[in-house]
Short mmCIF file of N, CA and C in Angstrom, two decimals:
data_model
loop_
_atom_site.label_atom_id
_atom_site.label_comp_id
_atom_site.label_asym_id
_atom_site.label_seq_id
_atom_site.Cartn_x
_atom_site.Cartn_y
_atom_site.Cartn_z
N MET A 219 96.44 -27.12 114.75
CA MET A 219 95.18 -26.37 115.04
C MET A 219 95.33 -25.05 115.61
N THR A 220 94.85 -24.04 114.84
CA THR A 220 94.99 -22.73 115.48
C THR A 220 94.12 -22.27 116.51
N ASP A 221 94.60 -21.82 117.60
CA ASP A 221 93.72 -21.26 118.51
C ASP A 221 92.92 -19.93 118.03
N ARG A 222 91.60 -19.89 118.23
CA ARG A 222 91.00 -18.60 117.49
C ARG A 222 91.05 -17.64 118.05
N THR A 223 91.33 -17.72 119.50
CA THR A 223 91.69 -16.46 120.40
C THR A 223 93.05 -15.70 119.88
N THR A 224 93.91 -16.44 119.70
CA THR A 224 95.29 -15.91 119.31
C THR A 224 95.33 -15.56 117.78
N ALA A 225 94.46 -16.25 116.98
CA ALA A 225 94.47 -15.96 115.51
C ALA A 225 93.95 -14.65 115.08
N HIS A 226 92.98 -14.00 115.97
CA HIS A 226 92.65 -12.80 115.86
C HIS A 226 93.22 -11.65 116.78
N HIS A 227 94.12 -12.03 117.41
CA HIS A 227 94.53 -11.36 118.45
C HIS A 227 95.03 -9.82 117.68
N THR A 228 95.05 -8.58 118.22
CA THR A 228 95.46 -7.60 117.65
C THR A 228 96.44 -6.99 118.82
N SER A 229 97.84 -6.96 118.43
CA SER A 229 98.87 -6.40 119.29
C SER A 229 98.43 -4.99 119.82
N GLU A 230 98.98 -5.07 121.21
CA GLU A 230 98.76 -3.80 121.86
C GLU A 230 100.12 -2.99 121.87
N ASN A 231 101.08 -3.43 121.21
CA ASN A 231 102.42 -2.55 120.92
C ASN A 231 101.76 -1.67 119.63
N PRO A 232 101.84 -0.34 119.80
CA PRO A 232 101.61 0.43 118.63
C PRO A 232 102.62 0.25 117.24
N ALA A 233 103.78 -0.27 117.68
CA ALA A 233 104.73 -0.65 116.60
C ALA A 233 104.31 -1.69 115.63
N GLU A 234 103.39 -2.57 116.27
CA GLU A 234 103.22 -3.72 115.58
C GLU A 234 101.95 -3.54 114.93
N ARG A 235 101.22 -2.64 115.06
CA ARG A 235 99.99 -2.45 114.40
C ARG A 235 99.90 -2.40 112.81
N SER A 236 98.90 -2.78 112.12
CA SER A 236 98.98 -2.66 110.93
C SER A 236 98.52 -1.60 110.10
N VAL A 237 97.80 -0.55 111.12
CA VAL A 237 97.47 0.67 110.96
C VAL A 237 98.04 1.70 111.89
N PRO A 238 98.16 2.98 111.46
CA PRO A 238 98.61 3.92 112.66
C PRO A 238 97.73 4.01 113.71
N ALA A 239 98.26 4.37 114.68
CA ALA A 239 97.56 4.55 116.03
C ALA A 239 96.84 5.78 116.17
N PRO A 240 95.32 5.78 116.42
CA PRO A 240 95.08 7.29 116.30
C PRO A 240 95.55 8.17 117.37
N ARG A 241 95.59 9.57 116.97
CA ARG A 241 96.09 10.69 117.77
C ARG A 241 94.91 11.10 118.22
N PHE A 242 95.09 11.57 119.92
CA PHE A 242 94.43 12.30 120.43
C PHE A 242 94.31 13.70 119.91
N ALA A 243 93.18 14.28 119.50
CA ALA A 243 92.94 15.34 118.79
C ALA A 243 92.20 16.57 119.32
N ALA A 244 91.24 16.13 120.11
CA ALA A 244 90.01 16.99 120.38
C ALA A 244 89.29 16.45 121.79
N ILE A 245 88.79 17.50 122.33
CA ILE A 245 87.84 17.42 123.53
C ILE A 245 86.37 18.15 123.04
N GLY A 246 85.40 17.28 123.31
CA GLY A 246 84.34 17.85 122.88
C GLY A 246 83.25 18.13 124.10
N LEU A 247 82.61 19.22 123.99
CA LEU A 247 81.42 19.56 125.12
C LEU A 247 80.13 20.02 124.47
N VAL A 248 78.97 19.54 125.22
CA VAL A 248 77.96 19.84 124.65
C VAL A 248 77.22 20.91 125.60
N THR A 249 76.61 21.85 124.73
CA THR A 249 76.29 23.11 125.55
C THR A 249 74.83 23.52 125.25
N ALA A 250 73.92 23.96 126.18
CA ALA A 250 72.64 24.23 126.11
C ALA A 250 72.58 25.76 125.53
N ASP A 251 73.57 26.60 125.71
CA ASP A 251 73.70 27.87 124.89
C ASP A 251 75.18 28.10 124.58
N MET A 252 75.35 28.17 123.14
CA MET A 252 76.55 28.26 122.41
C MET A 252 77.25 29.74 122.93
N ALA A 253 76.53 30.75 122.95
CA ALA A 253 77.18 32.01 123.36
C ALA A 253 77.62 32.05 124.66
N ALA A 254 76.81 31.70 125.60
CA ALA A 254 77.23 31.79 126.96
C ALA A 254 78.31 30.91 127.05
N SER A 255 78.23 29.71 126.97
CA SER A 255 79.48 28.91 126.83
C SER A 255 80.87 29.41 126.29
N LEU A 256 80.71 29.88 125.18
CA LEU A 256 81.99 30.54 124.63
C LEU A 256 82.34 31.80 125.19
N ALA A 257 81.41 32.52 125.65
CA ALA A 257 81.85 33.69 126.32
C ALA A 257 82.69 33.36 127.47
N PHE A 258 82.32 32.28 128.48
CA PHE A 258 83.14 31.77 129.62
C PHE A 258 84.62 31.25 129.04
N TYR A 259 84.60 30.72 128.00
CA TYR A 259 86.18 30.11 127.76
C TYR A 259 86.59 31.36 127.09
N ARG A 260 86.23 32.31 126.21
CA ARG A 260 87.08 33.35 125.90
C ARG A 260 87.60 34.14 127.20
N ARG A 261 86.94 34.21 128.44
CA ARG A 261 87.33 34.87 129.73
C ARG A 261 88.80 34.00 130.04
N LEU A 262 88.87 32.79 129.54
CA LEU A 262 89.99 31.81 130.00
C LEU A 262 91.11 31.88 129.17
N GLY A 263 90.94 32.84 128.01
CA GLY A 263 92.01 33.31 127.04
C GLY A 263 91.93 32.61 125.86
N LEU A 264 90.83 31.72 125.58
CA LEU A 264 90.68 30.92 124.25
C LEU A 264 90.15 31.85 123.13
N ASP A 265 90.94 31.92 122.06
CA ASP A 265 90.68 32.74 120.79
C ASP A 265 89.53 31.86 119.89
N ILE A 266 88.27 32.51 120.19
CA ILE A 266 87.07 32.00 119.57
C ILE A 266 86.39 32.97 118.80
N PRO A 267 86.40 32.93 117.59
CA PRO A 267 85.55 34.01 116.68
C PRO A 267 84.33 34.31 117.30
N ALA A 268 83.65 35.74 117.15
CA ALA A 268 82.44 35.99 117.28
C ALA A 268 81.30 35.39 116.85
N GLU A 269 81.43 35.06 115.45
CA GLU A 269 80.51 34.53 114.74
C GLU A 269 80.27 33.06 115.18
N ALA A 270 81.36 32.47 116.05
CA ALA A 270 80.73 31.10 116.44
C ALA A 270 79.70 31.07 117.57
N ASP A 271 79.07 32.41 118.04
CA ASP A 271 78.30 32.30 119.22
C ASP A 271 76.67 31.77 118.71
N SER A 272 76.71 32.11 117.27
CA SER A 272 75.29 31.31 116.75
C SER A 272 75.61 30.34 115.86
N ALA A 273 76.67 29.74 116.08
CA ALA A 273 76.93 28.30 115.12
C ALA A 273 76.40 27.05 116.13
N PRO A 274 76.06 26.00 115.20
CA PRO A 274 75.66 24.75 115.81
C PRO A 274 76.87 24.10 116.37
N HIS A 275 78.11 24.39 115.83
CA HIS A 275 79.40 23.79 116.22
C HIS A 275 80.47 24.97 116.10
N ALA A 276 81.37 24.80 117.37
CA ALA A 276 82.55 25.64 117.27
C ALA A 276 83.76 24.91 117.81
N GLU A 277 84.79 25.43 117.38
CA GLU A 277 86.16 24.95 117.69
C GLU A 277 87.26 25.82 118.28
N ALA A 278 87.97 25.59 118.93
CA ALA A 278 89.24 26.40 119.17
C ALA A 278 90.33 25.63 119.29
N GLN A 279 91.44 26.20 118.67
CA GLN A 279 92.74 25.39 118.55
C GLN A 279 93.48 25.76 119.97
N LEU A 280 93.97 24.75 120.58
CA LEU A 280 94.58 24.99 121.69
C LEU A 280 96.22 24.49 121.44
N PRO A 281 97.15 25.07 122.32
CA PRO A 281 98.44 24.54 122.23
C PRO A 281 98.71 23.31 122.22
N GLY A 282 99.77 22.78 121.41
CA GLY A 282 100.01 21.54 121.14
C GLY A 282 99.29 20.87 120.29
N GLY A 283 98.30 21.38 119.43
CA GLY A 283 97.44 20.86 118.43
C GLY A 283 96.30 20.23 118.74
N LEU A 284 95.99 20.07 120.13
CA LEU A 284 94.47 19.84 120.47
C LEU A 284 93.56 20.84 119.93
N ARG A 285 92.15 20.39 120.00
CA ARG A 285 91.09 21.42 119.76
C ARG A 285 90.28 21.18 120.80
N LEU A 286 89.49 22.25 121.23
CA LEU A 286 88.25 22.17 121.98
C LEU A 286 87.13 22.68 121.25
N MET A 287 86.30 21.45 121.35
CA MET A 287 84.83 21.79 120.37
C MET A 287 83.81 21.87 121.31
N TRP A 288 82.76 22.58 120.68
CA TRP A 288 81.40 22.63 121.30
C TRP A 288 80.40 22.30 120.29
N ASP A 289 79.33 21.81 120.75
CA ASP A 289 78.10 21.45 119.91
C ASP A 289 76.82 21.73 120.80
N THR A 290 75.91 22.36 120.03
CA THR A 290 74.48 22.71 120.80
C THR A 290 73.76 21.39 121.01
N TYR A 291 72.79 21.46 121.94
CA TYR A 291 72.15 20.28 122.43
C TYR A 291 71.35 19.67 121.04
N GLU A 292 70.92 20.97 119.94
CA GLU A 292 70.17 20.33 118.97
C GLU A 292 71.07 19.67 117.93
N THR A 293 72.20 20.26 117.89
CA THR A 293 73.21 19.49 116.87
C THR A 293 73.51 18.21 117.13
N VAL A 294 73.57 17.68 118.46
CA VAL A 294 74.00 16.38 118.95
C VAL A 294 72.44 15.56 118.68
N ARG A 295 71.21 16.09 118.95
CA ARG A 295 70.12 15.53 118.67
C ARG A 295 69.70 15.39 117.32
N SER A 296 70.54 16.07 116.25
CA SER A 296 70.19 15.87 114.97
C SER A 296 70.91 14.47 114.38
N PHE A 297 71.66 13.90 115.12
CA PHE A 297 72.23 12.56 114.72
C PHE A 297 71.91 11.71 115.85
N ALA A 298 71.55 11.88 116.95
CA ALA A 298 71.10 11.19 118.13
C ALA A 298 69.93 11.73 118.65
N PRO A 299 68.84 11.57 118.41
CA PRO A 299 67.58 11.97 118.67
C PRO A 299 66.97 11.87 120.25
N ASP A 300 67.49 10.63 120.77
CA ASP A 300 67.14 10.41 121.95
C ASP A 300 68.16 10.93 122.99
N TRP A 301 69.30 11.64 122.81
CA TRP A 301 70.43 12.12 123.61
C TRP A 301 69.57 12.99 124.48
N THR A 302 70.27 12.79 125.80
CA THR A 302 70.00 13.69 126.81
C THR A 302 71.53 13.97 127.57
N PRO A 303 71.33 15.21 128.26
CA PRO A 303 72.70 15.52 128.94
C PRO A 303 72.95 14.62 130.01
N ALA A 304 73.96 14.38 130.14
CA ALA A 304 74.74 13.34 131.49
C ALA A 304 74.44 14.20 132.88
N HIS A 305 74.08 13.53 133.64
CA HIS A 305 73.93 13.97 135.08
C HIS A 305 75.15 13.29 135.93
N GLY A 306 75.76 13.92 136.50
CA GLY A 306 76.67 13.55 137.49
C GLY A 306 78.11 14.03 137.17
N ASN A 307 79.30 13.00 136.97
CA ASN A 307 80.45 13.47 136.68
C ASN A 307 80.60 13.81 135.21
N SER A 308 81.37 14.61 134.77
CA SER A 308 81.56 14.76 133.32
C SER A 308 83.05 15.07 133.19
N PRO A 309 83.73 15.12 131.80
CA PRO A 309 85.18 15.52 131.90
C PRO A 309 85.46 16.84 132.34
N GLY A 310 86.50 16.89 133.01
CA GLY A 310 86.99 18.10 133.68
C GLY A 310 88.06 18.87 132.76
N LEU A 311 88.12 20.07 132.73
CA LEU A 311 89.03 20.77 132.07
C LEU A 311 89.80 21.55 132.68
N ALA A 312 91.32 21.61 132.72
CA ALA A 312 92.15 22.36 133.69
C ALA A 312 92.64 23.42 132.81
N PHE A 313 92.98 24.54 133.38
CA PHE A 313 93.58 25.89 132.78
C PHE A 313 94.76 26.06 133.86
N GLU A 314 96.09 26.29 133.21
CA GLU A 314 97.23 26.42 133.99
C GLU A 314 97.36 28.12 133.98
N CYS A 315 97.40 28.71 135.25
CA CYS A 315 97.65 30.11 135.26
C CYS A 315 99.19 30.38 135.46
N ALA A 316 99.52 31.53 135.15
CA ALA A 316 101.10 32.18 135.28
C ALA A 316 101.53 31.85 136.78
N ALA A 317 100.81 32.35 137.86
CA ALA A 317 101.19 32.13 138.98
C ALA A 317 99.95 31.71 140.06
N PRO A 318 100.56 31.42 141.40
CA PRO A 318 99.50 31.39 142.26
C PRO A 318 98.42 32.68 142.40
N ALA A 319 98.69 33.80 142.58
CA ALA A 319 97.85 34.84 142.48
C ALA A 319 96.94 34.97 141.51
N ALA A 320 97.54 34.46 140.21
CA ALA A 320 96.50 34.55 138.88
C ALA A 320 95.48 33.68 139.13
N VAL A 321 95.57 32.62 140.00
CA VAL A 321 94.77 31.82 140.11
C VAL A 321 93.41 32.45 140.92
N ASP A 322 93.71 33.04 142.11
CA ASP A 322 92.89 33.83 142.70
C ASP A 322 92.21 34.96 141.77
N ALA A 323 93.05 35.49 141.40
CA ALA A 323 92.35 36.84 140.31
C ALA A 323 91.29 36.38 139.45
N LEU A 324 91.58 35.15 138.79
CA LEU A 324 90.73 34.61 137.67
C LEU A 324 89.49 34.00 138.42
N TYR A 325 89.75 33.37 139.42
CA TYR A 325 88.49 32.90 140.35
C TYR A 325 87.58 33.98 140.52
N ALA A 326 88.27 35.20 141.15
CA ALA A 326 87.66 36.25 141.70
C ALA A 326 86.74 36.97 140.51
N GLU A 327 87.44 37.11 139.27
CA GLU A 327 86.86 37.57 138.04
C GLU A 327 85.82 36.90 137.52
N LEU A 328 85.92 35.40 137.47
CA LEU A 328 84.84 34.45 137.06
C LEU A 328 83.60 34.65 137.81
N THR A 329 83.83 34.49 139.15
CA THR A 329 82.74 34.42 140.00
C THR A 329 82.06 36.01 140.13
N GLY A 330 82.93 36.87 139.93
CA GLY A 330 82.32 38.03 140.15
C GLY A 330 81.56 38.47 138.95
N VAL A 331 81.59 37.98 137.71
CA VAL A 331 80.64 38.08 136.77
C VAL A 331 79.56 37.05 136.61
N GLY A 332 79.40 36.47 137.70
CA GLY A 332 78.40 35.62 137.79
C GLY A 332 78.43 34.06 137.59
N TYR A 333 79.54 33.73 137.26
CA TYR A 333 79.89 32.30 137.04
C TYR A 333 80.12 31.64 138.59
N ARG A 334 79.50 30.40 138.57
CA ARG A 334 79.29 29.78 139.83
C ARG A 334 80.79 29.12 140.19
N GLY A 335 81.25 29.23 141.31
CA GLY A 335 82.47 28.65 142.15
C GLY A 335 82.19 27.48 142.66
N GLU A 336 82.91 26.39 142.50
CA GLU A 336 82.65 25.19 143.13
C GLU A 336 83.56 25.00 144.42
N LYS A 337 84.87 25.50 144.14
CA LYS A 337 85.89 25.31 145.26
C LYS A 337 86.70 26.74 145.14
N LYS A 338 86.82 27.48 146.15
CA LYS A 338 87.72 28.42 146.14
C LYS A 338 88.86 28.06 146.19
N PRO A 339 89.82 29.13 145.70
CA PRO A 339 91.26 28.68 145.64
C PRO A 339 91.81 28.25 147.15
N TRP A 340 92.59 27.34 146.89
CA TRP A 340 93.37 26.69 148.05
C TRP A 340 94.96 26.24 147.64
N ASP A 341 95.66 26.00 148.50
CA ASP A 341 96.83 25.42 148.37
C ASP A 341 96.82 23.73 148.39
N ALA A 342 97.02 23.06 147.45
CA ALA A 342 96.55 21.88 147.33
C ALA A 342 98.00 21.15 147.79
N VAL A 343 97.86 19.85 148.45
CA VAL A 343 98.63 19.18 148.95
C VAL A 343 99.64 18.84 147.72
N TRP A 344 99.39 18.69 146.64
CA TRP A 344 100.11 18.13 145.51
C TRP A 344 100.94 19.21 145.03
N GLY A 345 101.18 20.53 145.68
CA GLY A 345 101.92 21.57 145.30
C GLY A 345 101.28 22.42 144.30
N GLN A 346 100.36 22.98 144.39
CA GLN A 346 99.65 23.67 143.33
C GLN A 346 98.58 24.62 143.96
N ARG A 347 98.38 25.83 143.71
CA ARG A 347 97.27 26.88 143.99
C ARG A 347 96.07 26.24 142.88
N TYR A 348 95.01 25.96 143.60
CA TYR A 348 94.09 25.27 142.81
C TYR A 348 92.61 25.87 143.03
N ALA A 349 91.74 25.93 142.05
CA ALA A 349 90.23 26.36 142.46
C ALA A 349 89.34 25.77 141.17
N VAL A 350 88.16 25.72 141.54
CA VAL A 350 87.34 24.90 140.34
C VAL A 350 86.03 26.11 140.39
N VAL A 351 85.79 26.26 139.22
CA VAL A 351 84.48 27.20 138.67
C VAL A 351 84.02 26.34 137.66
N LEU A 352 82.50 26.60 137.87
CA LEU A 352 81.72 25.90 136.76
C LEU A 352 81.36 26.61 135.52
N ASP A 353 81.22 25.93 134.22
CA ASP A 353 80.85 26.79 133.02
C ASP A 353 79.62 26.76 133.05
N PRO A 354 79.03 27.68 132.09
CA PRO A 354 77.52 27.75 132.05
C PRO A 354 76.76 26.26 131.75
N ASP A 355 77.25 25.29 131.49
CA ASP A 355 76.45 24.03 131.44
C ASP A 355 76.99 23.16 132.71
N GLY A 356 77.81 23.62 133.77
CA GLY A 356 77.96 22.73 134.81
C GLY A 356 79.25 22.15 134.77
N HIS A 357 80.16 22.21 133.62
CA HIS A 357 81.26 21.47 133.68
C HIS A 357 82.38 21.91 134.59
N GLY A 358 82.94 21.22 135.35
CA GLY A 358 84.05 21.64 136.26
C GLY A 358 85.09 22.14 135.44
N VAL A 359 85.87 23.33 135.67
CA VAL A 359 86.74 23.93 135.09
C VAL A 359 87.98 24.09 136.14
N ASP A 360 88.88 23.44 136.34
CA ASP A 360 90.02 23.80 137.37
C ASP A 360 90.89 24.72 136.91
N LEU A 361 91.29 25.57 137.70
CA LEU A 361 92.39 26.70 137.76
C LEU A 361 93.51 26.30 138.64
N PHE A 362 94.71 26.22 137.97
CA PHE A 362 95.85 25.96 138.75
C PHE A 362 97.18 26.61 138.25
N ALA A 363 98.07 26.72 139.38
CA ALA A 363 99.37 27.07 139.00
C ALA A 363 100.31 26.30 140.28
N PRO A 364 101.56 26.28 139.78
CA PRO A 364 102.23 25.59 140.73
C PRO A 364 102.93 26.70 141.94
N LEU A 365 102.92 26.23 143.23
CA LEU A 365 103.09 26.90 144.31
C LEU A 365 104.61 27.04 144.31
N PRO A 366 105.23 28.10 144.79
CA PRO A 366 106.70 28.39 144.81
C PRO A 366 107.30 27.38 145.61
#
């Protein structure tokens, strides 16, 4: 007699799967204002075409093959009519700066043009200069660089 729980067991070892394991490929954000969100991320060095400002969906290719994607509230509601923005914690993004002084400079630049700083630059106990600024939709964006 075969135990039903083991008969349908799928191995957690990727080498034993019958289909290839999925590849982590993208991070998605939902935005109330596409142009405002993209302007923020352009200041962080992402190459995003200007025509994306008025698009319902936009993407930027990241180093290593990942993509950062944005969809407007309207786009998400087109396939999930009852969707509402989450309140509370949301995924955080982190951008590595060239040096500790670059963290301070970028934080000053972003807050200087009106983006909200959540945590001013500090020397973190884990050995990095760190700061947190919020994008236009309130997503925390970490800025960091290794300390000497």
